[in-house]
């Protein structure tokens, strides 16, 4: 859209202000509130930010301003505050796209993909928890009646949160995203609300707005919303399952579907050879990919085989794939897409998609074979039985994952270059520092366990 078209759209929608938004490495939504009267300057010059203050953006206090240029295609009126619209921005520095900006990283990856006549489409399952905080900072499930050991899909729990869930649903539809399901998830106080898939950049933009909306509506009700991977040690964590498929750019043909165009289905899951090779790439790079998909210390408390009250973590512990089997890192729910179950609620969607795309394309380019799909319940097998199948365990901590990422050349290329080297190295170092900062703290639990043990 042109500036004049945006102005006309704002007038028709009753929009008075624009959120000029971008995210830093962690996915935190950063914004300036710009009145529509300043639209010309916003669209031509961008919104100015001190990048170092925003978060990990490859800047220090001496760095030039980031000027965030809005993408007109991302214009979205926010129905929960209808006089405001959001536009996602591509950060620039001194006239050049800034290679430390997650949206720029994904945009460049997708532009390179289009040169191959390919488009990445995706939908996400964004799980979150509604909680309240005590005066001492402790967390509790917001719905005090939500105490069942098996609360998943419980109609009573759904009904008690109906005002919140229906408000989110109506807003999703008002933004044109096509809400099609809302449910109580596996943990007490945990919910998931789904909307239709789109190209990866659009879905990433929408996830940022979705998180903002859920936080805002929860705050208005006196609650906290969190996408934190593991807010409660004894409850299932918050995942971000990503459904992926490649399509042809010119004819919009679904390329993951097996059959005449995709060749014979060699694994019995209905997928094309391209899809199986894409899976193989994801599996072969899983130990490094997890650093981007599960990017905080708390992420690794969600993963593994240990069972919370419902009996399953629903988070992968191993780099494996299979059919309609939720103990795998990659599930094939339908013969037209794959579901990568690796990522959690802390994932930056722009970096997640860029990383997954790089791994998958490496598998396609090298014609990798993922082997036969796993049909076992991996949560029931011992570590020795899993290893005997040639299945690799995922890293146990963020530090292990960051070290694996730093050694992965495919992800080094896929996340792009900066003036100081691969963005991969910058990301890995930030995550190492993050791990060590928490690791070096002495916790109450440590004191309780060790103070008089020796």
Short mmCIF file of C-alpha atoms in Angstrom, two decimals:
data_model
loop_
_atom_site.label_atom_id
_atom_site.label_comp_id
_atom_site.label_asym_id
_atom_site.label_seq_id
_atom_site.Cartn_x
_atom_site.Cartn_y
_atom_site.Cartn_z
CA UNK A 1 0.00 0.00 0.00
CA UNK A 2 1.09 3.57 -0.65
CA UNK A 3 1.21 6.19 2.11
CA UNK A 4 -2.04 7.65 0.82
CA UNK A 5 -3.70 4.22 0.87
CA UNK A 6 -2.58 3.67 4.45
CA UNK A 7 -3.92 7.09 5.40
CA UNK A 8 -7.26 6.24 3.77
CA UNK A 9 -7.32 2.90 5.56
CA UNK A 10 -6.67 4.61 8.90
CA UNK A 11 -9.48 7.06 8.25
CA UNK A 12 -11.90 4.29 7.31
CA UNK A 13 -10.95 2.27 10.39
CA UNK A 14 -10.99 5.20 12.80
CA UNK A 15 -7.30 4.65 13.57
CA UNK A 16 -5.56 7.61 15.20
CA UNK A 17 -2.21 6.03 16.14
CA UNK A 18 0.24 3.50 14.73
CA UNK A 19 2.44 1.09 16.67
CA UNK A 20 5.69 1.04 14.68
CA UNK A 21 6.91 -2.35 15.92
CA UNK A 22 9.93 -4.62 15.73
CA UNK A 23 11.34 -7.38 17.92
CA UNK A 24 14.83 -7.95 19.26
CA UNK A 25 16.53 -11.32 19.69
CA UNK A 26 14.26 -12.47 22.52
CA UNK A 27 11.09 -11.58 20.63
CA UNK A 28 10.17 -8.68 22.92
CA UNK A 29 7.78 -6.36 21.03
CA UNK A 30 9.36 -2.91 20.81
CA UNK A 31 7.26 -0.03 19.53
CA UNK A 32 6.75 3.69 19.21
CA UNK A 33 3.28 5.15 19.24
CA UNK A 34 3.07 7.40 16.17
CA UNK A 35 0.04 9.63 15.49
CA UNK A 36 -1.45 9.26 12.04
CA UNK A 37 -0.72 12.96 11.51
CA UNK A 38 2.99 11.96 11.38
CA UNK A 39 2.41 9.10 8.91
CA UNK A 40 4.40 10.69 6.07
CA UNK A 41 7.53 10.97 8.20
CA UNK A 42 7.08 7.47 9.60
CA UNK A 43 6.82 5.87 6.18
CA UNK A 44 9.68 7.81 4.62
CA UNK A 45 12.16 8.02 7.50
CA UNK A 46 11.06 5.29 9.90
CA UNK A 47 10.74 5.40 13.68
CA UNK A 48 13.99 6.02 15.57
CA UNK A 49 15.23 3.77 18.36
CA UNK A 50 18.39 3.47 20.44
CA UNK A 51 19.03 -0.15 19.53
CA UNK A 52 21.23 -0.97 22.52
CA UNK A 53 18.38 -0.04 24.88
CA UNK A 54 15.92 -2.34 23.13
CA UNK A 55 17.79 -5.60 23.74
CA UNK A 56 20.29 -7.79 21.86
CA UNK A 57 20.41 -5.97 18.52
CA UNK A 58 24.14 -5.93 17.80
CA UNK A 59 24.60 -2.41 19.14
CA UNK A 60 26.33 -0.62 22.01
CA UNK A 61 25.62 2.85 23.45
CA UNK A 62 27.83 4.48 20.81
CA UNK A 63 25.95 2.96 17.87
CA UNK A 64 23.85 5.02 15.42
CA UNK A 65 20.08 5.00 15.74
CA UNK A 66 17.98 2.17 14.41
CA UNK A 67 15.34 3.51 12.03
CA UNK A 68 12.50 1.04 11.81
CA UNK A 69 10.72 1.19 8.43
CA UNK A 70 7.10 -0.07 8.47
CA UNK A 71 6.00 -2.82 6.11
CA UNK A 72 2.65 -1.58 4.72
CA UNK A 73 1.50 -5.16 4.08
CA UNK A 74 1.56 -5.79 7.84
CA UNK A 75 -0.97 -3.04 8.68
CA UNK A 76 -3.35 -4.47 11.30
CA UNK A 77 -6.01 -2.60 13.21
CA UNK A 78 -6.02 -3.78 16.83
CA UNK A 79 -9.68 -4.51 17.67
CA UNK A 80 -9.07 -4.51 21.43
CA UNK A 81 -7.89 -0.86 21.10
CA UNK A 82 -9.50 0.08 17.78
CA UNK A 83 -8.02 3.57 17.48
CA UNK A 84 -4.58 1.92 17.13
CA UNK A 85 -3.09 -0.11 14.27
CA UNK A 86 0.21 -1.99 14.24
CA UNK A 87 2.76 -2.18 11.47
CA UNK A 88 5.74 -4.49 11.74
CA UNK A 89 9.00 -2.80 10.78
CA UNK A 90 12.30 -3.73 9.19
CA UNK A 91 15.07 -2.05 11.21
CA UNK A 92 17.75 -0.16 9.30
CA UNK A 93 20.98 1.56 10.32
CA UNK A 94 22.42 4.35 8.19
CA UNK A 95 20.20 3.40 5.28
CA UNK A 96 20.93 -0.35 5.27
CA UNK A 97 18.80 -3.21 6.55
CA UNK A 98 20.20 -4.20 9.93
CA UNK A 99 21.42 -7.83 9.86
CA UNK A 100 20.90 -8.31 13.61
CA UNK A 101 17.14 -7.70 13.27
CA UNK A 102 15.19 -10.99 13.37
CA UNK A 103 12.58 -9.87 10.85
CA UNK A 104 15.32 -8.81 8.42
CA UNK A 105 16.98 -12.21 8.85
CA UNK A 106 13.76 -14.05 7.97
CA UNK A 107 12.88 -11.66 5.14
CA UNK A 108 16.25 -12.28 3.49
CA UNK A 109 15.92 -16.04 3.92
CA UNK A 110 12.47 -16.01 2.32
CA UNK A 111 13.65 -13.80 -0.55
CA UNK A 112 16.41 -16.30 -1.25
CA UNK A 113 13.83 -19.09 -1.10
CA UNK A 114 11.67 -17.29 -3.65
CA UNK A 115 14.62 -17.25 -6.04
CA UNK A 116 14.20 -21.03 -6.04
CA UNK A 117 10.50 -20.58 -6.88
CA UNK A 118 9.56 -21.71 -3.39
CA UNK A 119 7.39 -20.32 -0.59
CA UNK A 120 7.35 -21.47 3.03
CA UNK A 121 3.88 -21.58 4.59
CA UNK A 122 3.19 -22.19 8.26
CA UNK A 123 0.69 -22.21 11.05
CA UNK A 124 1.54 -22.24 14.76
CA UNK A 125 0.01 -23.62 17.93
CA UNK A 126 0.75 -20.93 20.50
CA UNK A 127 0.20 -22.27 24.00
CA UNK A 128 0.07 -19.94 26.99
CA UNK A 129 -0.86 -19.92 30.67
CA UNK A 130 -3.08 -17.52 32.61
CA UNK A 131 -1.73 -16.94 36.12
CA UNK A 132 -1.91 -14.61 39.10
CA UNK A 133 1.00 -13.49 41.26
CA UNK A 134 1.02 -13.29 45.04
CA UNK A 135 2.54 -10.44 47.00
CA UNK A 136 5.64 -12.59 47.46
CA UNK A 137 5.95 -13.03 43.68
CA UNK A 138 4.71 -16.62 43.68
CA UNK A 139 2.65 -17.90 40.75
CA UNK A 140 -0.72 -19.60 40.88
CA UNK A 141 -3.15 -20.70 38.18
CA UNK A 142 -5.58 -17.83 37.54
CA UNK A 143 -8.63 -20.10 37.64
CA UNK A 144 -8.60 -21.30 41.26
CA UNK A 145 -11.03 -24.10 40.38
CA UNK A 146 -8.70 -25.48 37.71
CA UNK A 147 -7.10 -28.17 39.88
CA UNK A 148 -7.92 -31.44 38.10
CA UNK A 149 -5.07 -33.85 37.37
CA UNK A 150 -6.33 -34.24 33.78
CA UNK A 151 -7.68 -30.82 32.76
CA UNK A 152 -7.04 -31.05 29.00
CA UNK A 153 -10.14 -30.25 26.90
CA UNK A 154 -12.27 -29.96 30.03
CA UNK A 155 -15.46 -28.14 29.03
CA UNK A 156 -15.88 -26.78 32.55
CA UNK A 157 -12.43 -25.17 32.56
CA UNK A 158 -13.14 -23.82 29.10
CA UNK A 159 -16.44 -22.35 30.27
CA UNK A 160 -14.93 -20.59 33.28
CA UNK A 161 -12.51 -18.74 30.96
CA UNK A 162 -15.11 -18.10 28.27
CA UNK A 163 -15.01 -14.27 28.54
CA UNK A 164 -11.25 -14.23 27.89
CA UNK A 165 -11.23 -16.93 25.21
CA UNK A 166 -14.18 -15.54 23.27
CA UNK A 167 -12.68 -12.04 23.35
CA UNK A 168 -9.46 -13.41 21.84
CA UNK A 169 -11.43 -15.41 19.26
CA UNK A 170 -13.50 -12.43 18.15
CA UNK A 171 -10.37 -10.30 17.84
CA UNK A 172 -8.66 -12.95 15.72
CA UNK A 173 -11.60 -12.96 13.35
CA UNK A 174 -11.84 -9.17 13.36
CA UNK A 175 -8.22 -9.06 12.15
CA UNK A 176 -9.10 -11.53 9.38
CA UNK A 177 -6.94 -14.38 10.63
CA UNK A 178 -9.64 -17.05 10.74
CA UNK A 179 -9.86 -18.45 14.26
CA UNK A 180 -10.93 -22.10 14.06
CA UNK A 181 -10.33 -23.62 17.52
CA UNK A 182 -9.88 -22.63 21.18
CA UNK A 183 -9.18 -25.12 23.94
CA UNK A 184 -8.00 -25.80 27.44
CA UNK A 185 -4.61 -27.46 27.08
CA UNK A 186 -2.86 -30.12 29.12
CA UNK A 187 -1.76 -28.04 32.10
CA UNK A 188 -3.96 -26.28 34.63
CA UNK A 189 -4.47 -22.72 33.43
CA UNK A 190 -3.09 -23.46 29.95
CA UNK A 191 -4.86 -22.55 26.69
CA UNK A 192 -4.36 -22.67 22.95
CA UNK A 193 -6.14 -20.64 20.27
CA UNK A 194 -5.59 -21.35 16.60
CA UNK A 195 -5.82 -19.35 13.40
CA UNK A 196 -5.31 -20.15 9.72
CA UNK A 197 -1.86 -20.67 8.24
CA UNK A 198 -0.16 -18.21 5.90
CA UNK A 199 3.28 -17.51 4.50
CA UNK A 200 5.94 -17.69 7.20
CA UNK A 201 6.58 -13.93 7.45
CA UNK A 202 2.87 -13.18 7.89
CA UNK A 203 2.49 -15.90 10.52
CA UNK A 204 5.53 -14.60 12.43
CA UNK A 205 4.12 -11.06 12.35
CA UNK A 206 0.76 -12.34 13.57
CA UNK A 207 2.27 -14.31 16.42
CA UNK A 208 3.93 -11.14 17.75
CA UNK A 209 0.56 -9.34 17.66
CA UNK A 210 -1.19 -12.38 19.19
CA UNK A 211 1.17 -12.39 22.16
CA UNK A 212 0.64 -8.66 22.65
CA UNK A 213 -3.13 -9.11 22.54
CA UNK A 214 -3.17 -11.99 25.04
CA UNK A 215 -0.93 -10.08 27.47
CA UNK A 216 -3.14 -6.99 27.16
CA UNK A 217 -6.45 -8.78 27.69
CA UNK A 218 -5.09 -10.74 30.65
CA UNK A 219 -3.82 -7.53 32.26
CA UNK A 220 -7.22 -5.92 31.89
CA UNK A 221 -8.71 -8.83 33.84
CA UNK A 222 -6.14 -8.57 36.62
CA UNK A 223 -4.22 -11.63 35.45
CA UNK A 224 -0.85 -12.36 33.89
CA UNK A 225 -0.47 -14.22 30.61
CA UNK A 226 2.76 -16.08 30.03
CA UNK A 227 4.23 -17.96 27.09
CA UNK A 228 7.13 -19.03 29.34
CA UNK A 229 8.09 -22.62 28.47
CA UNK A 230 7.81 -24.00 32.01
CA UNK A 231 6.11 -21.66 34.50
CA UNK A 232 5.25 -24.56 36.85
CA UNK A 233 7.63 -27.44 37.56
CA UNK A 234 4.81 -29.99 37.92
CA UNK A 235 2.75 -28.99 34.90
CA UNK A 236 3.09 -29.33 31.14
CA UNK A 237 5.03 -26.48 29.53
CA UNK A 238 4.04 -24.05 26.79
CA UNK A 239 5.01 -25.17 23.31
CA UNK A 240 4.97 -23.49 19.92
CA UNK A 241 4.39 -26.28 17.43
CA UNK A 242 5.06 -25.13 13.86
CA UNK A 243 3.29 -26.71 10.89
CA UNK A 244 5.48 -26.31 7.81
CA UNK A 245 5.11 -26.91 4.07
CA UNK A 246 6.83 -25.72 0.91
CA UNK A 247 4.83 -24.47 -2.07
CA UNK A 248 5.76 -23.37 -5.57
CA UNK A 249 5.86 -19.59 -5.86
CA UNK A 250 4.48 -19.40 -9.39
CA UNK A 251 1.66 -21.96 -9.32
CA UNK A 252 0.97 -22.22 -5.56
CA UNK A 253 1.35 -26.00 -5.71
CA UNK A 254 1.74 -27.85 -2.41
CA UNK A 255 5.10 -29.61 -2.71
CA UNK A 256 5.04 -31.74 0.43
CA UNK A 257 2.15 -33.89 -0.82
CA UNK A 258 3.19 -37.31 -2.11
CA UNK A 259 1.86 -38.73 -5.35
CA UNK A 260 2.41 -38.03 -9.03
CA UNK A 261 4.08 -34.62 -8.69
CA UNK A 262 6.02 -35.49 -5.54
CA UNK A 263 7.05 -38.97 -6.64
CA UNK A 264 6.32 -42.25 -4.93
CA UNK A 265 5.69 -42.14 -1.18
CA UNK A 266 8.59 -44.21 0.14
CA UNK A 267 7.78 -44.03 3.88
CA UNK A 268 4.02 -44.54 3.95
CA UNK A 269 3.14 -41.14 5.44
CA UNK A 270 1.78 -39.57 2.25
CA UNK A 271 4.63 -37.10 1.79
CA UNK A 272 6.82 -36.26 -1.20
CA UNK A 273 10.54 -36.97 -1.41
CA UNK A 274 11.12 -33.25 -0.92
CA UNK A 275 9.23 -33.39 2.36
CA UNK A 276 11.16 -36.41 3.59
CA UNK A 277 14.47 -34.75 2.73
CA UNK A 278 13.30 -31.57 4.50
CA UNK A 279 12.54 -33.69 7.58
CA UNK A 280 15.97 -35.29 7.34
CA UNK A 281 17.60 -31.87 7.36
CA UNK A 282 15.69 -30.85 10.47
CA UNK A 283 16.60 -34.08 12.25
CA UNK A 284 20.28 -33.91 11.30
CA UNK A 285 20.64 -30.35 12.62
CA UNK A 286 18.33 -30.75 15.64
CA UNK A 287 21.06 -30.41 18.28
CA UNK A 288 21.90 -26.93 16.97
CA UNK A 289 18.40 -25.93 15.86
CA UNK A 290 17.10 -26.39 19.41
CA UNK A 291 19.14 -23.37 20.57
CA UNK A 292 16.95 -21.15 18.38
CA UNK A 293 13.69 -23.04 18.90
CA UNK A 294 14.12 -23.36 22.69
CA UNK A 295 16.18 -20.25 23.44
CA UNK A 296 16.14 -19.71 27.22
CA UNK A 297 17.36 -21.58 30.30
CA UNK A 298 13.78 -22.39 31.31
CA UNK A 299 13.19 -24.10 27.93
CA UNK A 300 15.18 -27.15 28.98
CA UNK A 301 12.95 -27.72 32.00
CA UNK A 302 10.04 -28.30 29.61
CA UNK A 303 11.85 -30.89 27.50
CA UNK A 304 12.54 -34.52 28.32
CA UNK A 305 10.71 -37.66 29.26
CA UNK A 306 9.67 -36.87 32.83
CA UNK A 307 5.92 -36.80 33.40
CA UNK A 308 3.92 -33.97 34.98
CA UNK A 309 0.53 -34.68 36.51
CA UNK A 310 -1.15 -35.51 33.19
CA UNK A 311 1.38 -38.22 32.39
CA UNK A 312 3.32 -36.73 29.45
CA UNK A 313 5.49 -33.72 28.74
CA UNK A 314 4.30 -33.40 25.12
CA UNK A 315 7.78 -31.97 24.46
CA UNK A 316 10.35 -33.91 22.42
CA UNK A 317 13.40 -35.44 24.03
CA UNK A 318 14.86 -36.95 20.85
CA UNK A 319 15.54 -35.94 17.24
CA UNK A 320 13.11 -38.28 15.51
CA UNK A 321 10.12 -38.22 13.20
CA UNK A 322 7.04 -40.34 12.71
CA UNK A 323 3.41 -40.32 11.67
CA UNK A 324 0.59 -39.19 13.92
CA UNK A 325 2.75 -39.78 16.99
CA UNK A 326 3.25 -36.99 19.51
CA UNK A 327 6.38 -38.43 21.10
CA UNK A 328 8.40 -37.38 18.03
CA UNK A 329 10.20 -34.12 17.38
CA UNK A 330 8.47 -34.10 13.99
CA UNK A 331 4.93 -35.43 13.55
CA UNK A 332 3.12 -35.91 10.24
CA UNK A 333 -0.54 -35.18 11.06
CA UNK A 334 -1.72 -35.03 7.43
CA UNK A 335 -0.06 -35.86 4.09
CA UNK A 336 0.42 -32.19 3.20
CA UNK A 337 2.60 -30.79 5.98
CA UNK A 338 4.89 -31.59 8.87
CA UNK A 339 4.51 -30.50 12.48
CA UNK A 340 7.78 -29.55 14.16
CA UNK A 341 7.08 -29.93 17.88
CA UNK A 342 10.47 -28.66 19.02
CA UNK A 343 9.90 -24.95 19.67
CA UNK A 344 8.47 -23.49 22.85
CA UNK A 345 6.73 -20.28 23.83
CA UNK A 346 10.00 -18.36 24.18
CA UNK A 347 10.96 -18.84 20.52
CA UNK A 348 11.42 -15.77 18.35
CA UNK A 349 9.28 -16.76 15.34
CA UNK A 350 11.41 -14.90 12.79
CA UNK A 351 14.60 -16.63 13.89
CA UNK A 352 12.78 -19.95 14.34
CA UNK A 353 11.51 -19.96 10.76
CA UNK A 354 14.85 -18.85 9.31
CA UNK A 355 16.64 -21.61 11.22
CA UNK A 356 14.11 -24.34 10.37
CA UNK A 357 14.18 -23.33 6.72
CA UNK A 358 17.98 -23.50 6.57
CA UNK A 359 18.02 -26.97 8.13
CA UNK A 360 15.23 -28.30 5.94
CA UNK A 361 16.70 -26.94 2.72
CA UNK A 362 20.05 -28.50 3.56
CA UNK A 363 18.27 -31.83 3.63
CA UNK A 364 16.58 -31.09 0.29
CA UNK A 365 19.77 -29.90 -1.38
CA UNK A 366 21.71 -32.97 -0.24
CA UNK A 367 18.86 -35.38 -0.88
CA UNK A 368 19.02 -36.67 2.69
CA UNK A 369 16.95 -39.68 3.71
CA UNK A 370 15.47 -39.53 7.24
CA UNK A 371 15.22 -43.31 7.46
CA UNK A 372 12.07 -45.14 8.37
CA UNK A 373 9.58 -43.24 10.52
CA UNK A 374 9.63 -44.14 14.20
CA UNK A 375 6.43 -45.80 15.34
CA UNK A 376 7.34 -46.39 18.99
CA UNK A 377 6.27 -44.38 22.01
CA UNK A 378 9.66 -42.83 22.67
CA UNK A 379 8.64 -41.81 26.17
CA UNK A 380 8.29 -45.52 27.06
CA UNK A 381 11.72 -46.59 25.77
CA UNK A 382 14.88 -46.47 27.82
CA UNK A 383 17.72 -44.19 26.75
CA UNK A 384 19.65 -47.29 25.67
CA UNK A 385 16.78 -48.54 23.51
CA UNK A 386 16.45 -45.14 21.85
CA UNK A 387 20.19 -44.94 21.20
CA UNK A 388 20.13 -48.45 19.69
CA UNK A 389 17.71 -47.11 17.07
CA UNK A 390 20.28 -44.48 16.09
CA UNK A 391 18.12 -41.67 17.50
CA UNK A 392 19.98 -38.71 19.01
CA UNK A 393 18.98 -37.16 22.32
CA UNK A 394 18.41 -33.40 22.30
CA UNK A 395 20.77 -31.18 24.33
CA UNK A 396 20.03 -31.08 28.07
CA UNK A 397 20.75 -27.36 28.61
CA UNK A 398 20.88 -24.06 26.78
CA UNK A 399 24.67 -24.09 27.07
CA UNK A 400 24.94 -27.44 25.27
CA UNK A 401 22.57 -26.21 22.57
CA UNK A 402 24.41 -22.90 22.10
CA UNK A 403 27.72 -24.75 21.71
CA UNK A 404 26.16 -27.02 19.09
CA UNK A 405 24.74 -24.01 17.26
CA UNK A 406 28.13 -22.29 17.16
CA UNK A 407 29.55 -25.30 15.30
CA UNK A 408 26.75 -25.63 12.74
CA UNK A 409 27.76 -24.14 9.38
CA UNK A 410 24.33 -24.56 7.78
CA UNK A 411 22.72 -22.44 10.48
CA UNK A 412 25.65 -20.04 10.25
CA UNK A 413 24.69 -19.40 6.63
CA UNK A 414 20.94 -19.58 7.21
CA UNK A 415 20.86 -16.88 9.88
CA UNK A 416 22.96 -14.54 7.77
CA UNK A 417 26.10 -12.49 8.14
CA UNK A 418 26.82 -9.30 10.04
CA UNK A 419 29.84 -7.03 9.75
CA UNK A 420 31.35 -8.92 12.69
CA UNK A 421 30.70 -12.43 11.39
CA UNK A 422 27.76 -14.85 11.37
CA UNK A 423 24.69 -13.83 13.36
CA UNK A 424 24.82 -17.42 14.61
CA UNK A 425 27.93 -16.58 16.65
CA UNK A 426 26.33 -13.48 18.16
CA UNK A 427 23.20 -15.43 19.09
CA UNK A 428 25.20 -18.31 20.57
CA UNK A 429 27.32 -15.97 22.71
CA UNK A 430 24.30 -14.10 24.05
CA UNK A 431 22.76 -17.44 25.01
CA UNK A 432 25.96 -18.71 26.64
CA UNK A 433 26.12 -15.52 28.70
CA UNK A 434 22.43 -15.90 29.59
CA UNK A 435 22.99 -19.46 30.79
CA UNK A 436 26.04 -18.59 32.86
CA UNK A 437 24.40 -15.56 34.46
CA UNK A 438 21.67 -17.81 35.88
CA UNK A 439 23.98 -20.74 36.56
CA UNK A 440 26.20 -18.63 38.78
CA UNK A 441 23.34 -17.60 41.06
CA UNK A 442 22.98 -19.41 44.38
CA UNK A 443 19.36 -20.46 44.78
CA UNK A 444 17.27 -21.14 47.86
CA UNK A 445 16.94 -24.75 46.74
CA UNK A 446 20.72 -25.17 46.68
CA UNK A 447 21.06 -23.77 50.17
CA UNK A 448 18.29 -26.03 51.44
CA UNK A 449 19.90 -29.11 49.91
CA UNK A 450 23.57 -28.48 50.61
CA UNK A 451 23.90 -26.17 53.64
CA UNK A 452 24.35 -28.94 56.21
CA UNK A 453 24.74 -31.97 53.93
CA UNK A 454 28.50 -32.30 54.35
#
